[in-house]
Short mmCIF file of C-alpha atoms and ligand atoms in Angstrom, two decimals:
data_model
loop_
_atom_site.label_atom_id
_atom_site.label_comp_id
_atom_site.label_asym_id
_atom_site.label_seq_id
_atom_site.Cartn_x
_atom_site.Cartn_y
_atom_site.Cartn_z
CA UNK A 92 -31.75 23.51 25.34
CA UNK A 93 -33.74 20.73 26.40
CA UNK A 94 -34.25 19.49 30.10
CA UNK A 95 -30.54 17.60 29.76
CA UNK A 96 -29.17 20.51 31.57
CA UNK A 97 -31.43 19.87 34.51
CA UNK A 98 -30.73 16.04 35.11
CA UNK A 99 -27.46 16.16 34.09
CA UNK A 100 -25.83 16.87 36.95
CA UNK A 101 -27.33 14.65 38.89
CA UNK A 102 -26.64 11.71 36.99
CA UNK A 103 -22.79 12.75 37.21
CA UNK A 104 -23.97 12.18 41.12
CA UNK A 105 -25.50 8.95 40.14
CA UNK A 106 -22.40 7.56 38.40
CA UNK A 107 -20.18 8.83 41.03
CA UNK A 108 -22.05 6.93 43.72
CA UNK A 109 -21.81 3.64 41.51
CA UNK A 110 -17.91 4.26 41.36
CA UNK A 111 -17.77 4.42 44.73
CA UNK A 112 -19.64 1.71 45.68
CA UNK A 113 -17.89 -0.78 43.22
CA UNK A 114 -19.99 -0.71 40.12
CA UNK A 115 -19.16 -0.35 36.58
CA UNK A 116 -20.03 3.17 34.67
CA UNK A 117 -19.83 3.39 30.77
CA UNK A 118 -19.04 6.94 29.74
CA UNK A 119 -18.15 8.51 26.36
CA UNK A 120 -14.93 9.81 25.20
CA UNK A 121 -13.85 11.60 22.23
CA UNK A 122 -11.79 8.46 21.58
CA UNK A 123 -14.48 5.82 21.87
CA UNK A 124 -16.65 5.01 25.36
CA UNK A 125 -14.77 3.49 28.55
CA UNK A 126 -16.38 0.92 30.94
CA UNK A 127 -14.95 2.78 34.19
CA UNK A 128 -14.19 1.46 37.39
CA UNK A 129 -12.68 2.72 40.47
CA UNK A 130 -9.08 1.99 39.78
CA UNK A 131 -8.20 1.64 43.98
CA UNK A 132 -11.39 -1.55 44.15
CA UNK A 133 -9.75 -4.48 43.35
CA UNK A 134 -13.01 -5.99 43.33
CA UNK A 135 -14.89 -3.37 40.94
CA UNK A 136 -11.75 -3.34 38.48
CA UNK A 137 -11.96 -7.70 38.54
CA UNK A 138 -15.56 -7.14 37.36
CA UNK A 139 -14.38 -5.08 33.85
CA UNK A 140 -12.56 -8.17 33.31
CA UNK A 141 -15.07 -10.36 33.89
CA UNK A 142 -17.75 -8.29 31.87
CA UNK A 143 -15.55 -7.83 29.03
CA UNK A 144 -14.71 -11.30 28.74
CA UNK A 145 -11.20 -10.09 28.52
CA UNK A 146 -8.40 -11.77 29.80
CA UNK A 147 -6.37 -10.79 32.85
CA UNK A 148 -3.08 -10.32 30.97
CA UNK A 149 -4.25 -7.21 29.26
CA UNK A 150 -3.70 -4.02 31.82
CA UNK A 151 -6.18 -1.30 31.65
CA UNK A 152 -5.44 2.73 31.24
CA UNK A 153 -6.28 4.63 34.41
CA UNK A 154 -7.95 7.90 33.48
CA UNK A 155 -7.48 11.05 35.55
CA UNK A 156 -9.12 14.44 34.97
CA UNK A 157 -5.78 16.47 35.19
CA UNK A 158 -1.95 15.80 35.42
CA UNK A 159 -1.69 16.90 38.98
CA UNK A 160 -2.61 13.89 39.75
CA UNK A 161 0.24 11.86 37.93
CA UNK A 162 2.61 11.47 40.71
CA UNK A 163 -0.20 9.51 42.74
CA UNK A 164 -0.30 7.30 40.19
CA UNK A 165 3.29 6.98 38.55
CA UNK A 166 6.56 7.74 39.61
CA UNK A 167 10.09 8.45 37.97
CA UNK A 168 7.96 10.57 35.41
CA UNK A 169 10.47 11.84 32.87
CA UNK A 170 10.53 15.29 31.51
CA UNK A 171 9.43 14.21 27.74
CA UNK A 172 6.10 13.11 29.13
CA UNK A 173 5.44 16.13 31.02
CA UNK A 174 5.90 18.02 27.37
CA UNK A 175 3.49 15.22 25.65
CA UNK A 176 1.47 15.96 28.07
CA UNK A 177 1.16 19.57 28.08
CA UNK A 178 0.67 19.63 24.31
CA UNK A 179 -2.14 16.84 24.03
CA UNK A 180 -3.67 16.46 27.37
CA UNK A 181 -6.91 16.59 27.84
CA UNK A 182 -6.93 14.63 24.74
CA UNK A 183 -6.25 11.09 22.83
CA UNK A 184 -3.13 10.20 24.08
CA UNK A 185 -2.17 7.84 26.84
CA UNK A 186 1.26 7.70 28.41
CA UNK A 187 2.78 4.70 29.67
CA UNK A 188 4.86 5.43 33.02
CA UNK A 189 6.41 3.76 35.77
CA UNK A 190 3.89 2.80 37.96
CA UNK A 191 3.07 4.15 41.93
CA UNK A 192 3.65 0.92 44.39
CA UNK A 193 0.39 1.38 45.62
CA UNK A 194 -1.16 0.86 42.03
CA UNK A 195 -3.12 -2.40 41.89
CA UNK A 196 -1.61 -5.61 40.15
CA UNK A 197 -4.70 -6.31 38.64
CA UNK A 198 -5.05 -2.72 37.01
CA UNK A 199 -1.28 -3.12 35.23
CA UNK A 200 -1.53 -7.09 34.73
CA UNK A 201 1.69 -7.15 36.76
CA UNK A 202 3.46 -4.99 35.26
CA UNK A 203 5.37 -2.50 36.71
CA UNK A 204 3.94 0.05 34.23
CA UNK A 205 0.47 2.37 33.95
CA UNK A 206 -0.91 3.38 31.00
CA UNK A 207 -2.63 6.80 32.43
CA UNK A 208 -4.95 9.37 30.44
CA UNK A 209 -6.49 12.73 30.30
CA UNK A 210 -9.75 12.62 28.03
CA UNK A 211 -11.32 15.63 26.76
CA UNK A 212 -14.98 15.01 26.52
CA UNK A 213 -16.73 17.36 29.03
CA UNK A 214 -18.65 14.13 30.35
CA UNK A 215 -15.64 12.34 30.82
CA UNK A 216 -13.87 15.36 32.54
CA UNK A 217 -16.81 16.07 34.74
CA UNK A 218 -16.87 12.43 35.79
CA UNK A 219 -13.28 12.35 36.55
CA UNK A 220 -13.52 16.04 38.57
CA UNK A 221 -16.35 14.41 40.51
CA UNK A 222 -15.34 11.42 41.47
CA UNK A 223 -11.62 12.48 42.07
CA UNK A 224 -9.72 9.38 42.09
CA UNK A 225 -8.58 7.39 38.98
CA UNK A 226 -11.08 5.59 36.54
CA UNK A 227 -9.52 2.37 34.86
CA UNK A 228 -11.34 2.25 31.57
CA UNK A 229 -10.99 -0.23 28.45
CA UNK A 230 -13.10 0.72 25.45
CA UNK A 231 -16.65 -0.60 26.77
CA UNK A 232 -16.93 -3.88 23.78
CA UNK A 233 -16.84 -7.38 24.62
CA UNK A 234 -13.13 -8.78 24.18
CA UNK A 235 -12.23 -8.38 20.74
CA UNK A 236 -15.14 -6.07 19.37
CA UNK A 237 -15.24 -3.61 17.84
CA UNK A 238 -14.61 -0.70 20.73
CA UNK A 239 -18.08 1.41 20.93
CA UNK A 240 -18.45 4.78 19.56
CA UNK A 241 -22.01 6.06 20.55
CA UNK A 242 -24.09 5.35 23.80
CA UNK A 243 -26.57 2.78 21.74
CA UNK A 244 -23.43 0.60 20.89
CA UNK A 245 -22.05 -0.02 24.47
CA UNK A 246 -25.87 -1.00 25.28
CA UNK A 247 -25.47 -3.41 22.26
CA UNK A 248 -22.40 -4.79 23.78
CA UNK A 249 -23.10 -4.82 27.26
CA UNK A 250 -26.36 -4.00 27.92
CA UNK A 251 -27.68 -4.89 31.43
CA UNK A 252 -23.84 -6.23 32.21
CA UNK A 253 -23.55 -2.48 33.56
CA UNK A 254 -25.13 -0.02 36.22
CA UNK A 255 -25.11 2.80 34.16
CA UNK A 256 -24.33 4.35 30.62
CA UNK A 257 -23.83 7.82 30.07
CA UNK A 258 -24.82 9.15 27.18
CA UNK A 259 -22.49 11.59 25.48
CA UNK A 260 -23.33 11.42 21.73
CA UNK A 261 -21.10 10.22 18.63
CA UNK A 262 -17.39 10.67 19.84
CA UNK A 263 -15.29 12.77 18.10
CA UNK A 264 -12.39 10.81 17.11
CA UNK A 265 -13.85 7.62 16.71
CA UNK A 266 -10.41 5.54 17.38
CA UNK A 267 -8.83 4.79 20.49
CA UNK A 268 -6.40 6.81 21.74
CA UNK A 269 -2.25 6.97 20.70
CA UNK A 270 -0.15 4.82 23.77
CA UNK A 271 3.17 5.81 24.00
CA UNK A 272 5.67 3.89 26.50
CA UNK A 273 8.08 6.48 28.18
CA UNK A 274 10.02 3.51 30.17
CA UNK A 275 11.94 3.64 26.88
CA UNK A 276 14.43 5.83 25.21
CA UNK A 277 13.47 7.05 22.84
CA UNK A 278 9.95 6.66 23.64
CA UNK A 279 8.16 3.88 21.47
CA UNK A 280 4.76 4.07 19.90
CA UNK A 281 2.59 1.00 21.43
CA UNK A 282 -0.47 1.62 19.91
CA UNK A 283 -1.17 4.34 16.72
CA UNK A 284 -3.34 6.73 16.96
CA UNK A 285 -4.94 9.81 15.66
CA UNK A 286 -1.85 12.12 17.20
CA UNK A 287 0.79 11.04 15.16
CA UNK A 288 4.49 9.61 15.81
CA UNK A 289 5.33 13.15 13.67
CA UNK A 290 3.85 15.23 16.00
CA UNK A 291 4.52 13.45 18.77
CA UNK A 292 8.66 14.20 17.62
CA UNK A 293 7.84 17.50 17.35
CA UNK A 294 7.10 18.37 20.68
CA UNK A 295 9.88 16.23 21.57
CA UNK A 296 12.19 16.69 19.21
CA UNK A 297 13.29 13.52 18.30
CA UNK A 298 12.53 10.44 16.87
CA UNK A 299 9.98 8.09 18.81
CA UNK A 300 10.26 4.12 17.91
CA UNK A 301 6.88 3.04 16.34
CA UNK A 302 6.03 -0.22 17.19
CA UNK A 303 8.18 -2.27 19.20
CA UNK A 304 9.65 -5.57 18.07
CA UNK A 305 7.27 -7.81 19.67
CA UNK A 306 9.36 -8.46 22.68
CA UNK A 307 7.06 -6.60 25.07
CA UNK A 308 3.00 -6.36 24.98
CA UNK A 309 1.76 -4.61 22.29
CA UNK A 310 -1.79 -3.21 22.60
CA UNK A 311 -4.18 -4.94 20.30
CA UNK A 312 -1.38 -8.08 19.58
CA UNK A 313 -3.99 -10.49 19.26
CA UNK A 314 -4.61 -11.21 15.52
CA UNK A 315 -8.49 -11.02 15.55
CA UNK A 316 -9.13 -7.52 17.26
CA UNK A 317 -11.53 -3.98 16.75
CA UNK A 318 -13.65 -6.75 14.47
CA UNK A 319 -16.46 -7.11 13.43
CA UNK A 320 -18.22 -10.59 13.12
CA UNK A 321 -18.92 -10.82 9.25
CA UNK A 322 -16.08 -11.73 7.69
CA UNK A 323 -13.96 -8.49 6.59
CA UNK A 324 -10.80 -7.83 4.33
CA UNK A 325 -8.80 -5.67 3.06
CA UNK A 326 -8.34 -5.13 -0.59
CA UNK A 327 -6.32 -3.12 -2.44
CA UNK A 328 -7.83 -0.47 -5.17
CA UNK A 329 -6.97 -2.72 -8.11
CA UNK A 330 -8.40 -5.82 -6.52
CA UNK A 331 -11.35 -3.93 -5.25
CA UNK A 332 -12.24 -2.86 -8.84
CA UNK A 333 -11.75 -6.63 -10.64
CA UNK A 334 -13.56 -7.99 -7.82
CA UNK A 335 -16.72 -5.43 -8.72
CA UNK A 336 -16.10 -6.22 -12.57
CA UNK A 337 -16.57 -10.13 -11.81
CA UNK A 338 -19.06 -10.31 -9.05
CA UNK A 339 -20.97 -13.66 -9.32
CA UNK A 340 -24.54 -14.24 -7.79
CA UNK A 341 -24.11 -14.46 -4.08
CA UNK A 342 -27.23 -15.04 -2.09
CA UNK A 343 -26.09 -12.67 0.33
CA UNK A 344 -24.79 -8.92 -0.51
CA UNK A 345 -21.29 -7.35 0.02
CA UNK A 346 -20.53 -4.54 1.38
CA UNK A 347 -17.57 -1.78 0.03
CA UNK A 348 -15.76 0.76 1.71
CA UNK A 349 -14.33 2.80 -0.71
CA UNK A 350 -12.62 5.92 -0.77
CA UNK A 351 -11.57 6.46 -4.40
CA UNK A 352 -14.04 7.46 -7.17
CA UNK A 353 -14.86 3.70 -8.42
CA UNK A 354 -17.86 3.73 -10.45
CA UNK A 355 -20.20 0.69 -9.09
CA UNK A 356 -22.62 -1.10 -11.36
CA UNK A 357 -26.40 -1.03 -9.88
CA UNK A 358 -26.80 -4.18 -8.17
CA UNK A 359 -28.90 -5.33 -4.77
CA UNK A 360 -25.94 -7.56 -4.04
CA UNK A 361 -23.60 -4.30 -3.06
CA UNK A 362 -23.68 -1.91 -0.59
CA UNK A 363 -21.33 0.96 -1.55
CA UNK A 364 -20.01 3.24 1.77
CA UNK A 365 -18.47 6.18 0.56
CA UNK A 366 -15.86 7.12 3.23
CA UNK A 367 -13.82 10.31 3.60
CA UNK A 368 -10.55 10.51 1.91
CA UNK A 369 -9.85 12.45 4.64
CA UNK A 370 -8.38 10.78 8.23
CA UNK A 371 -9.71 12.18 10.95
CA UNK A 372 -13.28 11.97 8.82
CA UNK A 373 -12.37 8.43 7.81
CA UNK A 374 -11.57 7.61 11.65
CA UNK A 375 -14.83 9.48 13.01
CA UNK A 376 -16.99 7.19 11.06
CA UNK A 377 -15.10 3.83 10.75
CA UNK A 378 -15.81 1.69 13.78
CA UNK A 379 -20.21 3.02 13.35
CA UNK A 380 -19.85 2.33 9.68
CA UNK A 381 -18.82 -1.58 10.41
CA UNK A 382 -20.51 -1.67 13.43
CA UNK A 383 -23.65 -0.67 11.04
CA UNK A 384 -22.75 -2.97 8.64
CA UNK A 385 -22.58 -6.05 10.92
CA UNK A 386 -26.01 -5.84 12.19
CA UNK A 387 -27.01 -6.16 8.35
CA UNK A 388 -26.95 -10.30 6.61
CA UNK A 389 -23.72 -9.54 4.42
CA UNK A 390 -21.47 -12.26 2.70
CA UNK A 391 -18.54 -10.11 3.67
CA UNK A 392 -17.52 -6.40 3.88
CA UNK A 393 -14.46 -5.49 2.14
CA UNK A 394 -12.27 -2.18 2.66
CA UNK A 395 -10.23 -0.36 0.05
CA UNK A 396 -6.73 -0.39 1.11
CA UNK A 397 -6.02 3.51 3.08
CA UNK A 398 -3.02 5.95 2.03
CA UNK A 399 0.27 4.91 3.82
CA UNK A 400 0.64 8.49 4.88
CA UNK A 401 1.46 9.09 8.81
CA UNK A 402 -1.93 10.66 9.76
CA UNK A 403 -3.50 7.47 8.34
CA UNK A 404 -1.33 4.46 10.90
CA UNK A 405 -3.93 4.28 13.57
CA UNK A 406 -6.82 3.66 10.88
CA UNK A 407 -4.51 1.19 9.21
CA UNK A 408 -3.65 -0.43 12.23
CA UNK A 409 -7.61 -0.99 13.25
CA UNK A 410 -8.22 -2.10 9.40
CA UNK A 411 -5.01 -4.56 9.56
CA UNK A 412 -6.41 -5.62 13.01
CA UNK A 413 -10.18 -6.52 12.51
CA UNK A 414 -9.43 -8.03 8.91
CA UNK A 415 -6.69 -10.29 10.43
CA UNK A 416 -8.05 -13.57 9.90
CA UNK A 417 -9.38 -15.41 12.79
CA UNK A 418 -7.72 -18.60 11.83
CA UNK A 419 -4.93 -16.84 13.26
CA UNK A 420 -6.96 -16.31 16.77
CA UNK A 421 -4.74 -16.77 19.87
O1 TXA B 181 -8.92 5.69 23.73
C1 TXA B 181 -8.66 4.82 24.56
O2 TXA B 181 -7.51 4.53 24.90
C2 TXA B 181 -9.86 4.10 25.20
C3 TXA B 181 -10.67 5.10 26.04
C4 TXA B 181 -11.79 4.46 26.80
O3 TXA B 181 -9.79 5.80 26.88
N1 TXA B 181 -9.42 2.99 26.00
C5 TXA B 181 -8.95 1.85 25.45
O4 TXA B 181 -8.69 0.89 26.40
O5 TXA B 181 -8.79 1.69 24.26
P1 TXA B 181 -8.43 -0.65 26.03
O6 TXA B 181 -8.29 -1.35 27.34
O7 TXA B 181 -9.50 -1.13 25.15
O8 TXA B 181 -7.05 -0.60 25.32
C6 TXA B 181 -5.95 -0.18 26.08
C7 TXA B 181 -4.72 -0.87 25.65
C8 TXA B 181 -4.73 -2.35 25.94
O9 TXA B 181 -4.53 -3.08 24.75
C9 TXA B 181 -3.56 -2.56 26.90
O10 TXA B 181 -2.80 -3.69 26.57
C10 TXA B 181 -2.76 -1.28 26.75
O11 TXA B 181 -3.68 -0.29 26.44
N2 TXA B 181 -2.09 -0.91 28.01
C11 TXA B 181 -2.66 -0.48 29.14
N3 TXA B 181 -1.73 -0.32 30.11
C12 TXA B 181 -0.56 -0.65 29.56
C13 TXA B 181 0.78 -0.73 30.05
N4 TXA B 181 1.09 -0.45 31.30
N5 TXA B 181 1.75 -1.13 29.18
C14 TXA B 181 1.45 -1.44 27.90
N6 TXA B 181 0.21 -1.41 27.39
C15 TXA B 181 -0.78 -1.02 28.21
MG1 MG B 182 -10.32 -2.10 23.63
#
């Protein structure tokens, strides 16, 4: 291999060091990158908000790099989420518990829950190991972007905002991860993901809630979120095909995500994506695909409606999230 080995290691050290002296480390997960902090510095968790532009109402996920350490950070930890977590930890799932006292306001938002993870990406894990303590992460976009899923994309977002970015290639899953509140009974699905409600029962054997009435934050609630800028909608097959048949002149082009086998006529004013009819291919490439396609002049970028299928909810989720129309912008 090349000299990565080598320096490796020592820019673990490097990003270690920053945690601990209050900075702000980007680091890849096989979800999508996290702008880490030391969850236990007020002061270096205050500055994700500020470099984010995000809000203070919106708590961040602590990550950990293994589930000994959940009782320092939540308490009252029910038996269900030890079982979710044996089955998908390290992995894309995050678990919201009753929270530790000593857990910082400004980490939850107030609230008297965590939101705590386990990621899987060997960077991530060695970080975690290294470092020891708890990382609060949010995907490392500026509020409302889309989150980033390669090195080159957080530096797009927040570039010199941050002390350091690790680089950890394309990740793996592409969407952020499933959050499950276990406050409730029966547990209710916050935020979709690529490890479904249906195999989430299984390992539980029951029936989890997705998606909560709206009485409680919801991950994501705001109507403009995971977007793009250039304007994007959803369109179902039918549509997407009439549109195609009676495409006027438009000085700029459009882009298409399709999935099914539409044939397209020749013409400089579309740019045809052929995405995977299959999820967790669709979901690996989504968020690079529009993040792609946003750095390009387009009139508008439309996607072909997705299978209603269960492995499918988190991707229709992000689609129903960054085509929501930003009218509707809290
Ligand atoms: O895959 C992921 O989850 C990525 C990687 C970096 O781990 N992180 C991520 O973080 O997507 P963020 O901050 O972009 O989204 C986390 C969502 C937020 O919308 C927040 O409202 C919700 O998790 N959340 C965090 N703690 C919560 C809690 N105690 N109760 C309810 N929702 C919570
Ligand atoms: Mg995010």
């Amino acid at each position: 291999m090349s000299s990565v080995p080598e320096r490796y290691p020592s820019l673990i050290h490097k990003a270690v060091k920053i945690l601990n002296e209050g900075g702000l480390v980007a680091f890849p997960t096989e979800t999508v990158y996290g702008l880490g902090a030391d969850a236990s510095n007020e002061a270096a968790v205050r500055k994700i908000f500020q470099v984010k532009k995000r809000p203070h109402h919106h708590p961040l996920i602590v990550h950990l790099s293994t589930m000994e350490d959940l009782p320092k950070w939540a308490i009252d930890i029910p038996e269900a989420a030890l079982k979710l977590g044996q089955a998908f930890w390290p992995g894309p799932l995050t678990l919201v518990l009753k929270k530790h006292a000593h857990v910082l306001n400004v980490v939850t938002a107030q609230q008297q829950t965590i939101g705590l993870r386990i990621p899987k990406h060997a960077i991530a894990q060695d970080l975690l190991k290294t470092f020891g303590g708890g990382v609060a992460a949010p995907s490392a976009n500026r509020f409302t972007h889309i989150s980033p899923t390669t090195a080159q994309a957080v530096y797009e977002e927040l570039g010199s905002k941050i002390d350091l970015i690790l680089e950890g290639g394309a990740c793996q899953v592409g969407l952020e991860s499933t959050i499950i509140d276990m406050t409730h009974e029966p547990p209710v699905i916050l935020r979709p993901g690529m490890i479904t409600a249906e195999a989430i029962n299984r390992i539980l054997g029951l029936n989890v809630i997705y998606r909560h009435k709206m009485t409680q934050r919801v991950p994501g609630m705001h109507a403009v979120h995971y977007a793009p800028t250039t304007q994007t909608r959803l369109v179902q097959t039918d549509e997407m095909i009439s549109i195609l048949q009676n495409l006027k002149s438009t000085d700029l082009p459009i882009a298409f995500l399709v999935r099914s086998p539409i044939v397209f006529p020749h013409s400089k004013q579309i740019i045809k994506i052929q995405m995977a009819n299959d999820a967790t291919r669709f979901a690996h490439h989504l968020y690079h695909t529009l993040r792609t396609l946003d750095h390009q002049q387009l009139q508008s970028i439309l996607i072909e409606a997705v299978p209603e299928d269960p492995e499918w909810d988190g991707i229709r989720d992000r689609i129903f999230k960054s085509t929501a129309s930003r009218n509707e912008a809290s």
